[in-house]
Amino acid sequence: MNETVYTPTSSFAEELAAIPGGEAVNKCIQCGICTASCAVARYSDEYRPRQLIQKILLGEREEVLKSTLPWLCMTCRLCEERCQEGVSPAEIFHAVRILAAREGHVPQSFRHVVSALIRDGWLLNDSYTDFEEDDREDLGLNTELGWNNEFLKRIKKLIPLEESE
Ligand code: SF4
Ligand code: SF4
């Protein structure tokens, strides 16, 4: 049986294809089903999964890595369900974010969220009540919620957090 061979169309696409999640980027035929399916695209005039993949295939490395758009994907995977070519834009944008984070391009809003999470343990600190602890105790779960320090070290290395943290 003949197997189709996909050739990377840009060095950036080749670079992403070597990162977990980015392998299928060169299979994209630019049909646009992902954009037509995407809930984020419905509410944003700028976020277009097909167009972002096109920029990758064209080798627009700096533009894509410095953009906040790949960080808008909420990983609902509807595009992945519908793509006839077996491409997952969600996974591709995950690979883009890995590369962008390595090069220091993490959007400020994302850094803020991670800082708050590390500082408070969650994002809704003010809504924390004794109920949660009681529930955890009732369920036989540990009520002393400690952090995985090794995980924290890795996050802090990857994402420069806010000064006050
Ligand atoms: S990722 Fe799939 S659905 Fe989206 S443009 Fe490419 S081939 Fe079409
Ligand atoms: S996974 Fe991301 S790109 Fe795909 S439909 Fe959901 S939000 Fe849009």
Coordinates of C-alpha atoms and ligand atoms in Angstrom, one line a residue:
M1 CA 0.0 0.0 0.0
N2 CA 1.3 3.4 -1.0
E3 CA 1.7 5.8 1.9
T4 CA 1.4 9.5 1.3
V5 CA 4.6 11.4 2.2
Y6 CA 4.1 14.9 3.4
T7 CA 6.9 17.3 2.9
P8 CA 7.2 20.2 5.3
T9 CA 6.4 23.4 3.4
S10 CA 8.6 25.7 5.5
S11 CA 11.4 25.3 8.0
F12 CA 9.0 26.6 10.6
A13 CA 6.4 23.9 9.8
E14 CA 9.3 21.3 9.9
E15 CA 10.4 22.7 13.3
L16 CA 6.8 22.4 14.7
A17 CA 6.4 18.9 13.2
A18 CA 9.2 17.8 15.4
I19 CA 7.4 19.0 18.6
P20 CA 4.7 16.7 20.1
G21 CA 1.4 17.8 18.8
G22 CA 2.8 19.5 15.7
E23 CA 3.4 16.4 13.7
A24 CA 0.4 16.7 11.3
V25 CA 0.8 20.3 10.4
N26 CA 1.9 19.5 6.8
K27 CA -1.2 17.5 6.2
C28 CA -3.4 20.6 6.3
I29 CA -5.1 21.3 2.9
Q30 CA -6.4 24.7 4.0
C31 CA -10.1 23.8 3.6
G32 CA -11.2 26.0 6.4
I33 CA -13.6 23.5 8.1
C34 CA -11.7 24.2 11.4
T35 CA -12.4 28.0 11.2
A36 CA -16.0 27.3 10.3
S37 CA -16.4 25.0 13.3
C38 CA -14.5 27.1 15.9
A39 CA -16.4 28.7 18.7
V40 CA -13.6 31.2 19.5
A41 CA -13.6 32.3 15.8
R42 CA -17.3 33.0 16.1
Y43 CA -16.6 35.6 18.7
S44 CA -13.2 36.9 17.6
D45 CA -12.6 38.7 14.3
E46 CA -8.9 37.9 14.4
Y47 CA -8.8 34.3 15.5
R48 CA -8.8 32.0 12.5
P49 CA -7.3 28.5 12.9
R50 CA -7.0 27.9 9.2
Q51 CA -5.2 31.2 8.7
L52 CA -2.8 30.6 11.6
I53 CA -1.9 27.2 10.1
Q54 CA -1.4 28.9 6.8
K55 CA 1.1 31.3 8.4
I56 CA 3.0 28.3 9.8
L57 CA 3.0 26.6 6.4
L58 CA 4.3 29.9 4.9
G59 CA 7.1 30.1 7.4
E60 CA 5.9 33.2 9.3
R61 CA 7.8 32.1 12.3
E62 CA 8.3 35.4 14.2
E63 CA 4.7 36.6 13.6
V64 CA 3.1 33.4 14.8
L65 CA 5.4 32.9 17.9
K66 CA 4.9 36.5 19.0
S67 CA 1.2 36.5 18.4
T68 CA -1.3 36.1 21.2
L69 CA -3.7 34.2 18.9
P70 CA -2.4 30.7 19.4
W71 CA -3.1 31.2 23.1
L72 CA -6.8 31.8 22.4
C73 CA -7.5 28.2 21.5
M74 CA -9.6 26.6 24.3
T75 CA -8.8 23.1 23.2
C76 CA -12.4 22.1 22.7
R77 CA -11.2 19.9 19.7
L78 CA -14.3 20.4 17.6
C79 CA -12.0 21.3 14.7
E80 CA -10.1 18.1 15.3
E81 CA -13.4 16.1 15.2
R82 CA -14.3 17.6 11.8
C83 CA -11.0 17.9 10.0
Q84 CA -11.0 15.4 7.2
E85 CA -7.2 15.3 7.0
G86 CA -6.6 14.1 10.6
V87 CA -5.1 17.5 11.6
S88 CA -5.7 18.8 15.1
P89 CA -5.3 22.6 15.2
A90 CA -5.6 22.4 19.0
E91 CA -2.5 20.2 19.1
I92 CA -0.7 22.3 16.6
F93 CA -1.3 25.5 18.6
H94 CA -0.2 23.6 21.7
A95 CA 3.1 22.9 19.9
V96 CA 3.3 26.6 18.9
R97 CA 2.8 27.6 22.6
I98 CA 5.6 25.3 23.7
L99 CA 8.0 26.9 21.2
A100 CA 6.7 30.4 22.0
A101 CA 7.2 29.9 25.7
R102 CA 10.7 28.6 25.2
E103 CA 11.5 31.8 23.5
G104 CA 9.9 34.0 26.1
H105 CA 6.7 34.9 24.2
V106 CA 4.1 34.2 26.8
P107 CA 1.2 36.7 26.7
Q108 CA 1.0 38.9 29.8
S109 CA -2.5 37.9 30.5
F110 CA -1.5 34.2 30.6
R111 CA 1.4 35.0 32.9
H112 CA -1.0 36.8 35.2
V113 CA -3.3 33.8 35.4
V114 CA -0.4 31.4 36.2
S115 CA 0.9 33.8 38.8
A116 CA -2.5 34.0 40.5
L117 CA -2.8 30.2 40.4
I118 CA 0.6 29.7 42.0
R119 CA 0.0 32.4 44.6
D120 CA -3.5 31.4 45.6
G121 CA -3.8 27.8 44.6
W122 CA -6.7 28.6 42.3
L123 CA -8.2 31.5 40.4
L124 CA -11.2 32.3 42.6
N125 CA -9.5 32.8 45.9
D126 CA -12.3 35.1 47.3
S127 CA -14.9 32.4 46.7
Y128 CA -13.1 29.8 48.8
T129 CA -15.1 28.6 51.7
D130 CA -15.0 26.0 54.4
F131 CA -17.4 24.0 52.2
E132 CA -14.6 22.8 49.9
E133 CA -12.5 21.6 52.8
D134 CA -15.6 19.9 54.4
D135 CA -16.4 18.3 51.1
R136 CA -12.9 17.0 50.6
E137 CA -12.9 15.6 54.1
D138 CA -16.2 13.9 53.5
L139 CA -14.8 12.4 50.3
G140 CA -11.7 11.1 52.2
L141 CA -9.5 13.5 50.3
N142 CA -6.5 15.4 51.7
T143 CA -7.6 18.8 53.0
E144 CA -4.0 20.0 53.1
L145 CA -3.5 21.0 49.5
G146 CA 0.2 21.3 49.0
W147 CA 2.0 22.1 45.8
N148 CA 4.2 19.8 43.7
N149 CA 7.4 21.8 44.1
E150 CA 9.1 20.0 41.2
F151 CA 6.2 20.9 38.9
L152 CA 6.3 24.5 40.2
K153 CA 10.0 24.8 39.4
R154 CA 9.4 23.6 35.9
I155 CA 6.6 26.2 35.4
K156 CA 8.7 29.0 36.8
K157 CA 11.6 28.1 34.5
L158 CA 9.3 28.1 31.5
I159 CA 7.1 31.1 32.3
P160 CA 8.6 34.3 33.8
L161 CA 6.1 35.1 36.4
E162 CA 5.2 38.5 37.8
E163 CA 7.7 40.3 40.0
S164 CA 5.5 40.3 43.1
E165 CA 5.3 36.5 43.1
Ligands
SF4_1 S1 -6.7 21.9 9.9 FE1 -8.0 20.5 8.8 S2 -10.0 21.5 8.8 FE2 -8.5 23.1 9.2 S3 -7.9 23.9 7.2 FE3 -6.4 22.3 7.7 S4 -7.3 20.5 6.7 FE4 -9.0 22.0 6.8
SF4_2 S1 -9.8 23.4 19.6 FE1 -9.2 25.5 19.4 S2 -9.1 25.9 17.2 FE2 -10.2 24.0 17.5 S3 -12.4 24.6 17.5 FE3 -11.7 24.5 19.6 S4 -11.1 26.6 20.1 FE4 -11.2 26.5 17.8

